Amino acid sequence: MIIPGLVESRSQVPIGVITEVHGPVVVIACESLPPLHQALYAHVDDETYMIEVHMHIDKKHIRAITLHRSAGLHRGITVYDSGAPLHVPVSPECLGRLLDIYGEPLDDGPALPAKEFRNIHSPPLSLLETVSAGETLETGIKVIDLLCPFVKGGKTGLFGGAGVGKTVLIMEFMHAVATLHKGVSVFAGVGERIREGHELWHSIRDAGVLDQTLMMFGQMDESPGVRFRVGLSALTYAEYLRDSMHKEVLFVMDNIFRFVQAGSEVSSLLGRMPATVGYQPTLTTEVAEMEERILSSREGAVTSVQAVYVPADDMTDPAVSAILSHLDATVILSRTQAGKGIYPAVDPLRSSSKMMDRRALGPRHYDIAEGVREHLARYHELEDIITMLGIEELSPGDRKIVMRARKLQRYLTQPFWTTASHTGIQGISVPLEKTLADCDRFLTGEYDELTEEQCYMQGGMKEVKR
């Protein structure tokens, strides 16, 4: 379906005809070449197909990607120029809605009022307009706020293989932004399974934060062109909420690795030679075009959380490395932690944040976080010895460290609001000050008499001790 307003007040001027169809790639013979990223369209029966220009082959031919399924396209179809790149309608009514890449509803609601349109390929803010990221963003999640705090206006990556809890953690961040910071969330589902998207929509609605959330899906069964551009389309709405509504925006992308995969598909279809490990030669450029638009201004902040699937749990994969270079904080989700029942399954020794600095956090937070990390690291070193010889063979000092580390490990778990309907346990949001006070008491031995079970899936420890 064509976007209302995209060709508004323009006559339908033919630009050429389709000469070849290769799956989602079409070759169009043109009298004059349209610019790259121009949105074209063609009519087949009652259906309108959107097409985006990706390559100039010679003086008379272009190669383009269809943003719909290409079934029904054939040679000789006339193609028209929309006169602009792909635009989406923006308005305050976008919150609480479920949209597709064109800004059209997927939730059976009314279409967004087409008062204003924005180009999904808009350039990033100039350096003079941007505000540097220098504050922490409290999430109410103990292990995150303590050991790898989010940067307000920064970018955070959630790294992990399949089934370690990336999507659940993302839903909890969205809940925290809506309840703690009175902000809004924009969710970009890149290559989402329809079942996952449906469950996510219900979970967010049941958690009571749908009214402060915009969800946009480019589903797994759609054209690679849709999956490649849905992130930019959702980011356009995040920029609108920042600039026009002056909101604190959480921009969530699940999963940015599927954005890279879609780019790899598009690159292969366009005939480019693959580069390292079969990825597209334009990998770093495409990731940078997305990441460099996630900026904060004096009007509002855009904080990004991106789920990153790690192929075969290999952090040296070229796609993972390209994404890592843009991030301010990395949260590594571990299958080992999940296997122990530690949720969220954050690996505290491999996760990091650029805010983990004495000057940024203050001496108290920094010293407590380092103390917790030291205890967990020492426990990790001694795990093999404990498995082979037993904890009785350790020195009294090491035994004390191991017992406190095991309690800290369980203390850093907590029930989530977004999983309450599945687990039957009410979600808990823990203020940073309470987390620091509890961890300080663990490190000084005030909670040595508590059992590990008493520390598991709790909020603050004062109530437990009482």
Coordinates of C-alpha atoms in Angstrom, one line a residue:
M1 CA 0.0 0.0 0.0
I2 CA 1.3 3.5 -0.8
I3 CA 1.9 6.1 1.9
P4 CA -0.6 8.9 1.9
G5 CA 1.1 12.2 1.3
L6 CA 4.3 10.6 -0.2
V7 CA 3.1 11.4 -3.7
E8 CA 0.6 14.0 -2.6
S9 CA 0.0 16.8 -5.1
R10 CA 2.3 15.1 -7.6
S11 CA 1.1 13.7 -10.9
Q12 CA 1.9 10.1 -11.6
V13 CA 5.0 10.5 -13.8
P14 CA 6.3 7.2 -15.3
I15 CA 10.0 6.8 -14.6
G16 CA 10.5 3.5 -16.4
V17 CA 9.5 -0.1 -16.8
I18 CA 10.6 -3.3 -15.0
T19 CA 12.9 -5.4 -17.2
E20 CA 14.0 -8.1 -14.7
V21 CA 12.6 -9.6 -11.5
H22 CA 15.0 -11.6 -9.2
G23 CA 13.1 -12.3 -6.1
P24 CA 12.9 -9.0 -4.2
V25 CA 15.3 -7.4 -6.6
V26 CA 14.0 -5.7 -9.7
V27 CA 15.9 -4.1 -12.6
I28 CA 14.2 -1.0 -14.0
A29 CA 14.9 0.7 -17.4
C30 CA 14.7 4.5 -16.9
E31 CA 14.9 7.5 -19.1
S32 CA 16.5 9.5 -16.3
L33 CA 18.1 7.9 -13.2
P34 CA 16.4 8.6 -9.9
P35 CA 18.7 9.2 -6.9
L36 CA 19.7 6.4 -4.5
H37 CA 17.2 5.7 -1.8
Q38 CA 14.4 7.2 -3.8
A39 CA 11.0 5.6 -3.2
L40 CA 9.3 4.4 -6.4
Y41 CA 6.0 2.5 -6.8
A42 CA 4.2 0.3 -9.3
H43 CA 0.5 -0.7 -9.6
V44 CA -0.4 -4.4 -10.2
D45 CA -4.2 -5.0 -10.2
D46 CA -5.4 -3.3 -7.0
E47 CA -2.0 -3.6 -5.2
T48 CA 0.6 -0.9 -4.9
Y49 CA 4.2 -2.0 -4.6
M50 CA 6.8 0.3 -3.0
I51 CA 10.4 0.0 -4.4
E52 CA 13.6 1.6 -3.1
V53 CA 16.5 2.4 -5.4
H54 CA 19.8 0.8 -4.3
M55 CA 22.1 0.8 -7.3
H56 CA 22.7 2.5 -10.7
I57 CA 23.8 -0.2 -13.1
D58 CA 24.5 2.1 -16.1
K59 CA 23.0 5.3 -17.7
K60 CA 19.6 3.7 -18.3
H61 CA 19.2 1.0 -15.7
I62 CA 18.8 0.8 -11.9
R63 CA 18.6 -2.0 -9.4
A64 CA 16.0 -1.7 -6.7
I65 CA 14.6 -3.7 -3.7
T66 CA 10.9 -4.2 -3.3
L67 CA 9.5 -3.4 0.1
H68 CA 6.7 -5.9 -0.4
R69 CA 6.6 -9.5 -1.5
S70 CA 7.5 -9.5 -5.2
A71 CA 4.8 -12.1 -6.2
G72 CA 2.7 -10.5 -9.0
L73 CA 5.6 -8.3 -10.4
H74 CA 6.6 -9.1 -14.0
R75 CA 8.4 -7.5 -16.9
G76 CA 6.9 -4.5 -18.6
I77 CA 5.2 -3.0 -15.5
T78 CA 5.3 0.8 -15.4
V79 CA 7.2 2.3 -12.5
Y80 CA 6.4 5.7 -11.1
D81 CA 8.5 8.2 -9.1
S82 CA 7.2 9.3 -5.7
G83 CA 9.5 12.3 -5.8
A84 CA 11.1 11.6 -2.4
P85 CA 12.7 8.8 -0.2
L86 CA 10.3 6.8 2.0
H87 CA 8.4 9.0 4.4
V88 CA 6.3 8.0 7.5
P89 CA 3.4 9.9 9.1
V90 CA 4.3 11.2 12.6
S91 CA 1.9 12.6 15.3
P92 CA 1.5 12.4 19.1
E93 CA -1.2 9.7 18.5
C94 CA 1.6 7.3 17.5
L95 CA 2.1 6.2 21.2
G96 CA 0.2 3.1 22.2
R97 CA 0.2 1.9 18.5
L98 CA 1.5 -1.1 16.6
L99 CA 2.8 0.0 13.2
D100 CA 4.5 -1.4 10.1
I101 CA 7.5 0.1 8.3
Y102 CA 5.2 2.7 6.4
G103 CA 3.6 3.9 9.7
E104 CA 0.4 2.0 8.9
P105 CA -1.5 0.3 11.7
L106 CA -1.1 -3.4 12.4
D107 CA -3.4 -3.3 15.5
D108 CA -6.7 -2.8 13.6
G109 CA -6.8 0.8 14.9
P110 CA -7.4 4.0 12.8
A111 CA -4.6 5.3 10.6
L112 CA -2.3 7.9 12.1
P113 CA -3.5 11.5 11.1
A114 CA -1.2 12.5 8.3
K115 CA -0.4 16.0 9.5
E116 CA 3.4 15.7 9.2
F117 CA 5.7 13.3 7.3
R118 CA 9.4 12.5 8.0
N119 CA 12.1 11.1 5.8
I120 CA 13.4 7.8 7.2
H121 CA 16.9 8.7 5.7
S122 CA 17.2 12.0 7.6
P123 CA 20.8 13.0 8.4
P124 CA 21.9 12.8 12.0
L125 CA 21.9 16.0 14.2
S126 CA 24.9 18.3 13.7
L127 CA 27.6 18.3 16.4
L128 CA 26.4 21.7 17.7
E129 CA 22.9 20.4 18.3
T130 CA 23.9 17.2 20.2
V131 CA 24.4 16.8 23.9
S132 CA 27.0 14.4 25.2
A133 CA 26.0 11.5 27.3
G134 CA 27.3 11.8 30.9
E135 CA 24.6 10.7 33.3
T136 CA 23.5 7.3 34.5
L137 CA 20.0 6.1 33.8
E138 CA 18.6 4.1 36.7
T139 CA 16.6 1.0 35.7
G140 CA 15.7 -0.5 39.1
I141 CA 17.5 -3.7 38.1
K142 CA 20.1 -4.4 40.7
V143 CA 22.9 -6.1 38.7
I144 CA 22.6 -3.5 35.9
D145 CA 22.6 -0.4 38.1
L146 CA 25.4 -1.7 40.2
L147 CA 27.9 -3.2 37.8
C148 CA 27.1 -1.9 34.3
P149 CA 25.0 1.2 34.6
F150 CA 23.2 2.5 31.6
V151 CA 24.3 5.8 30.1
K152 CA 21.5 8.3 29.7
G153 CA 21.5 9.2 26.0
G154 CA 23.9 6.4 25.3
K155 CA 23.8 3.0 23.6
T156 CA 23.7 -0.3 25.4
G157 CA 24.0 -3.8 23.8
L158 CA 22.5 -6.9 25.3
F159 CA 24.6 -9.8 24.0
G160 CA 23.6 -13.4 24.2
G161 CA 22.7 -16.5 22.3
A162 CA 19.2 -17.8 21.9
G163 CA 17.0 -18.3 25.0
V164 CA 19.1 -16.4 27.6
G165 CA 16.5 -13.7 28.3
K166 CA 17.3 -10.7 26.0
T167 CA 13.7 -9.9 25.2
V168 CA 12.5 -10.3 28.8
L169 CA 15.2 -7.9 30.0
I170 CA 14.2 -5.4 27.2
M171 CA 10.6 -5.5 28.3
E172 CA 11.7 -4.7 31.9
F173 CA 13.7 -1.7 30.6
M174 CA 10.6 -0.4 28.8
H175 CA 8.6 -0.8 32.0
A176 CA 11.3 1.1 34.0
V177 CA 11.4 4.0 31.6
A178 CA 7.6 4.4 31.7
T179 CA 7.3 4.0 35.5
L180 CA 10.5 5.5 36.9
H181 CA 11.3 8.2 34.4
K182 CA 7.8 8.9 32.9
G183 CA 9.4 8.5 29.5
V184 CA 8.3 6.7 26.3
S185 CA 9.7 3.7 24.4
V186 CA 10.0 3.0 20.7
F187 CA 10.3 -0.7 20.0
A188 CA 11.7 -1.8 16.6
G189 CA 11.1 -5.5 16.0
V190 CA 13.6 -6.4 13.2
G191 CA 12.9 -9.8 11.7
E192 CA 10.6 -10.7 14.7
R193 CA 8.7 -14.0 14.5
I194 CA 5.0 -13.3 14.4
R195 CA 4.4 -15.4 17.5
E196 CA 7.1 -13.4 19.4
G197 CA 5.6 -10.1 18.3
H198 CA 2.2 -11.1 19.4
E199 CA 3.4 -12.3 22.8
L200 CA 5.4 -9.1 23.3
W201 CA 2.4 -6.9 22.5
H202 CA 0.3 -8.7 25.0
S203 CA 3.1 -8.7 27.6
I204 CA 3.6 -4.9 27.3
R205 CA -0.2 -4.3 27.4
D206 CA -0.5 -6.5 30.5
A207 CA 2.4 -4.7 32.2
G208 CA 0.4 -1.4 31.7
V209 CA 3.0 0.5 29.7
L210 CA 1.5 0.1 26.2
D211 CA 0.2 3.7 26.3
Q212 CA 3.8 5.0 26.6
T213 CA 5.1 2.6 23.9
L214 CA 5.3 2.7 20.1
M215 CA 5.9 -0.7 18.5
M216 CA 7.0 -1.2 14.9
F217 CA 7.5 -4.6 13.3
G218 CA 9.3 -5.8 10.2
Q219 CA 8.4 -9.4 10.4
M220 CA 10.6 -12.4 9.6
D221 CA 8.5 -13.4 6.6
E222 CA 8.7 -10.0 4.9
S223 CA 11.1 -8.8 2.2
P224 CA 14.7 -8.2 3.3
G225 CA 14.2 -4.6 2.2
V226 CA 11.6 -4.2 5.0
R227 CA 13.8 -5.9 7.6
F228 CA 16.7 -3.7 6.5
R229 CA 14.7 -0.4 6.8
V230 CA 12.3 -1.0 9.7
G231 CA 15.0 0.1 12.2
L232 CA 15.4 3.5 10.4
S233 CA 11.7 3.9 10.3
A234 CA 11.3 3.3 14.0
L235 CA 14.3 5.6 14.7
T236 CA 12.5 8.3 12.8
Y237 CA 9.6 8.1 15.3
A238 CA 12.1 8.2 18.2
E239 CA 13.6 11.4 16.7
Y240 CA 10.1 12.9 16.4
L241 CA 9.3 12.1 20.1
R242 CA 12.6 13.7 21.1
D243 CA 12.4 16.8 18.9
S244 CA 8.7 17.6 18.9
M245 CA 7.4 16.2 22.1
H246 CA 10.6 16.7 24.2
K247 CA 10.4 13.2 25.7
E248 CA 12.8 11.0 27.4
V249 CA 12.9 8.2 24.8
L250 CA 14.1 4.6 25.1
F251 CA 14.8 3.3 21.6
V252 CA 14.8 -0.5 21.7
M253 CA 15.9 -2.7 18.8
D254 CA 15.3 -6.4 18.9
N255 CA 17.4 -7.8 17.2
I256 CA 20.0 -5.6 15.5
F257 CA 21.8 -8.8 14.3
R258 CA 18.8 -9.5 12.0
F259 CA 19.3 -5.9 10.6
V260 CA 22.8 -7.0 9.7
Q261 CA 21.5 -10.3 8.2
A262 CA 18.9 -8.4 6.1
G263 CA 21.7 -6.1 4.8
S264 CA 23.7 -9.2 3.9
E265 CA 20.7 -10.5 1.9
V266 CA 20.3 -7.2 0.1
S267 CA 24.0 -7.0 -0.6
S268 CA 24.0 -10.5 -2.1
L269 CA 20.9 -9.9 -4.2
L270 CA 22.5 -6.7 -5.6
G271 CA 25.5 -8.8 -6.7
R272 CA 28.2 -7.5 -4.3
M273 CA 31.1 -9.8 -3.5
P274 CA 30.9 -10.9 0.2
A275 CA 33.7 -10.0 2.6
T276 CA 34.8 -11.5 5.9
V277 CA 32.9 -14.6 6.9
G278 CA 30.4 -14.0 4.2
Y279 CA 29.2 -10.6 5.5
Q280 CA 28.5 -7.7 3.2
P281 CA 31.5 -5.4 2.3
T282 CA 29.4 -2.5 3.5
L283 CA 28.8 -3.9 7.0
T284 CA 30.5 -1.3 9.1
T285 CA 29.0 1.6 7.1
E286 CA 25.4 0.2 7.4
V287 CA 25.8 -0.3 11.2
A288 CA 27.3 3.2 11.5
E289 CA 24.4 4.9 9.6
M290 CA 22.0 3.4 12.1
E291 CA 24.0 4.0 15.3
E292 CA 25.2 7.6 14.5
R293 CA 21.6 8.8 14.3
I294 CA 20.9 7.7 17.9
L295 CA 21.7 11.0 19.6
S296 CA 20.4 13.3 22.3
S297 CA 19.7 17.0 22.0
R298 CA 18.7 19.8 24.3
E299 CA 15.1 19.0 23.4
G300 CA 15.3 15.4 24.8
A301 CA 17.4 12.3 25.2
V302 CA 17.3 9.1 23.1
T303 CA 18.8 6.1 25.1
S304 CA 19.2 3.0 23.0
V305 CA 19.1 -0.7 24.1
Q306 CA 19.9 -3.2 21.4
A307 CA 19.6 -6.9 21.6
V308 CA 22.5 -8.6 19.8
Y309 CA 22.3 -12.2 18.9
V310 CA 25.8 -13.7 19.2
P311 CA 26.3 -16.5 16.5
A312 CA 27.6 -19.6 18.2
D313 CA 28.3 -17.4 21.3
D314 CA 31.4 -16.0 19.4
M315 CA 32.0 -12.4 20.5
T316 CA 34.7 -12.1 17.8
D317 CA 32.1 -12.4 15.0
P318 CA 32.5 -9.4 12.5
A319 CA 28.9 -8.3 12.9
V320 CA 29.2 -8.4 16.7
S321 CA 32.5 -6.5 16.6
A322 CA 31.0 -3.8 14.3
I323 CA 28.1 -3.2 16.7
L324 CA 30.4 -3.3 19.8
S325 CA 32.5 -0.4 18.6
H326 CA 29.5 2.0 18.9
L327 CA 28.3 1.0 22.4
D328 CA 28.7 2.8 25.7
A329 CA 27.7 -0.2 27.8
T330 CA 27.7 -4.0 27.1
V331 CA 25.5 -6.4 29.1
I332 CA 26.6 -10.0 28.4
L333 CA 24.0 -12.6 29.1
S334 CA 25.4 -16.0 30.0
R335 CA 24.0 -19.4 29.4
T336 CA 25.9 -20.6 32.4
Q337 CA 24.1 -18.1 34.7
A338 CA 20.8 -19.1 33.2
G339 CA 21.6 -22.7 33.8
K340 CA 22.1 -22.0 37.5
G341 CA 18.7 -20.2 37.7
I342 CA 20.3 -16.8 38.0
Y343 CA 17.9 -14.3 36.3
P344 CA 18.6 -11.9 34.9
A345 CA 21.4 -14.0 33.5
V346 CA 23.9 -11.2 33.4
D347 CA 27.6 -12.2 33.5
P348 CA 28.9 -9.6 36.0
L349 CA 32.6 -10.2 35.1
R350 CA 32.3 -9.7 31.3
S351 CA 29.7 -6.9 31.3
S352 CA 31.0 -3.3 31.4
S353 CA 30.0 0.3 31.1
K354 CA 32.0 3.5 30.3
M355 CA 30.3 4.9 33.4
M356 CA 32.3 2.5 35.7
D357 CA 34.7 5.3 36.7
R358 CA 35.2 6.8 40.1
R359 CA 34.7 10.3 38.9
A360 CA 31.4 9.4 37.0
L361 CA 29.8 7.2 39.8
G362 CA 31.4 8.7 42.9
P363 CA 33.7 6.9 45.3
R364 CA 31.0 5.0 47.2
H365 CA 29.3 3.3 44.3
Y366 CA 32.6 2.6 42.6
D367 CA 34.2 1.0 45.6
I368 CA 31.2 -1.2 46.4
A369 CA 30.9 -2.3 42.7
E370 CA 34.6 -3.2 42.7
G371 CA 34.3 -5.1 45.9
V372 CA 31.4 -7.1 44.5
R373 CA 33.3 -7.8 41.3
E374 CA 36.4 -8.9 43.3
H375 CA 34.4 -11.3 45.4
L376 CA 32.7 -12.8 42.3
A377 CA 36.0 -13.0 40.4
R378 CA 37.7 -14.9 43.3
Y379 CA 34.8 -17.3 43.5
H380 CA 35.0 -17.9 39.8
E381 CA 38.8 -18.7 40.2
L382 CA 38.1 -21.2 43.0
E383 CA 35.1 -23.0 41.4
D384 CA 37.2 -25.8 39.9
I385 CA 39.0 -26.4 43.2
I386 CA 35.7 -26.5 45.1
T387 CA 34.3 -28.9 42.5
M388 CA 37.2 -31.3 42.9
L389 CA 38.2 -31.0 46.5
G390 CA 35.2 -29.4 48.3
I391 CA 34.9 -26.1 50.0
E392 CA 36.4 -27.4 53.2
E393 CA 39.9 -27.5 51.6
L394 CA 39.9 -23.7 51.2
S395 CA 41.6 -21.3 53.6
P396 CA 39.2 -19.6 56.1
G397 CA 39.6 -16.3 54.2
D398 CA 38.8 -17.8 50.8
R399 CA 35.9 -19.7 52.4
K400 CA 34.4 -16.5 53.7
I401 CA 34.8 -14.8 50.3
V402 CA 33.1 -17.7 48.5
M403 CA 30.1 -17.8 50.9
R404 CA 29.6 -14.0 50.5
A405 CA 30.1 -14.2 46.7
R406 CA 27.4 -17.0 46.4
K407 CA 25.0 -14.8 48.5
L408 CA 25.8 -11.8 46.4
Q409 CA 25.2 -13.8 43.2
R410 CA 21.8 -14.8 44.4
Y411 CA 21.0 -11.3 45.8
L412 CA 21.6 -9.8 42.3
T413 CA 18.6 -11.8 41.0
Q414 CA 15.1 -10.3 41.1
P415 CA 11.6 -11.0 39.8
F416 CA 10.4 -8.9 36.9
W417 CA 7.2 -7.0 36.4
T418 CA 6.8 -8.3 32.9
T419 CA 7.0 -12.0 33.9
A420 CA 4.7 -11.7 36.9
S421 CA 1.8 -13.4 35.1
H422 CA 4.1 -16.4 34.2
T423 CA 6.0 -16.8 37.5
G424 CA 3.3 -15.7 40.0
I425 CA 5.9 -13.5 41.7
Q426 CA 5.3 -9.8 41.9
G427 CA 7.9 -7.7 40.1
I428 CA 10.3 -5.6 42.2
S429 CA 12.1 -2.4 41.3
V430 CA 15.1 -1.7 43.6
P431 CA 16.4 1.9 44.0
L432 CA 20.2 2.2 43.5
E433 CA 20.8 3.5 47.0
K434 CA 19.1 0.4 48.5
T435 CA 21.3 -1.9 46.3
L436 CA 24.5 -0.1 47.4
A437 CA 23.5 -0.3 51.1
D438 CA 22.7 -4.0 50.8
C439 CA 25.9 -4.9 48.9
D440 CA 28.0 -2.9 51.4
R441 CA 26.5 -5.0 54.2
F442 CA 27.2 -8.2 52.3
L443 CA 30.9 -7.2 51.9
T444 CA 31.3 -6.2 55.5
G445 CA 29.8 -9.5 56.8
E446 CA 26.5 -8.1 58.3
Y447 CA 24.5 -10.7 56.3
D448 CA 26.8 -13.7 56.9
E449 CA 24.1 -15.5 59.0
L450 CA 21.6 -15.4 56.1
T451 CA 21.2 -18.5 53.9
E452 CA 21.6 -18.4 50.2
E453 CA 17.9 -19.2 49.7
Q454 CA 17.0 -16.1 51.7
C455 CA 19.0 -13.9 49.3
Y456 CA 17.4 -15.4 46.1
M457 CA 14.8 -13.4 44.1
Q458 CA 14.4 -10.7 46.8
G459 CA 14.3 -6.9 46.6
G460 CA 16.0 -5.3 49.6
M461 CA 17.6 -7.4 52.4
K462 CA 16.4 -5.3 55.3
E463 CA 12.9 -6.9 55.1
V464 CA 14.4 -10.4 54.8
K465 CA 16.5 -9.9 57.9
R466 CA 13.6 -8.4 59.8

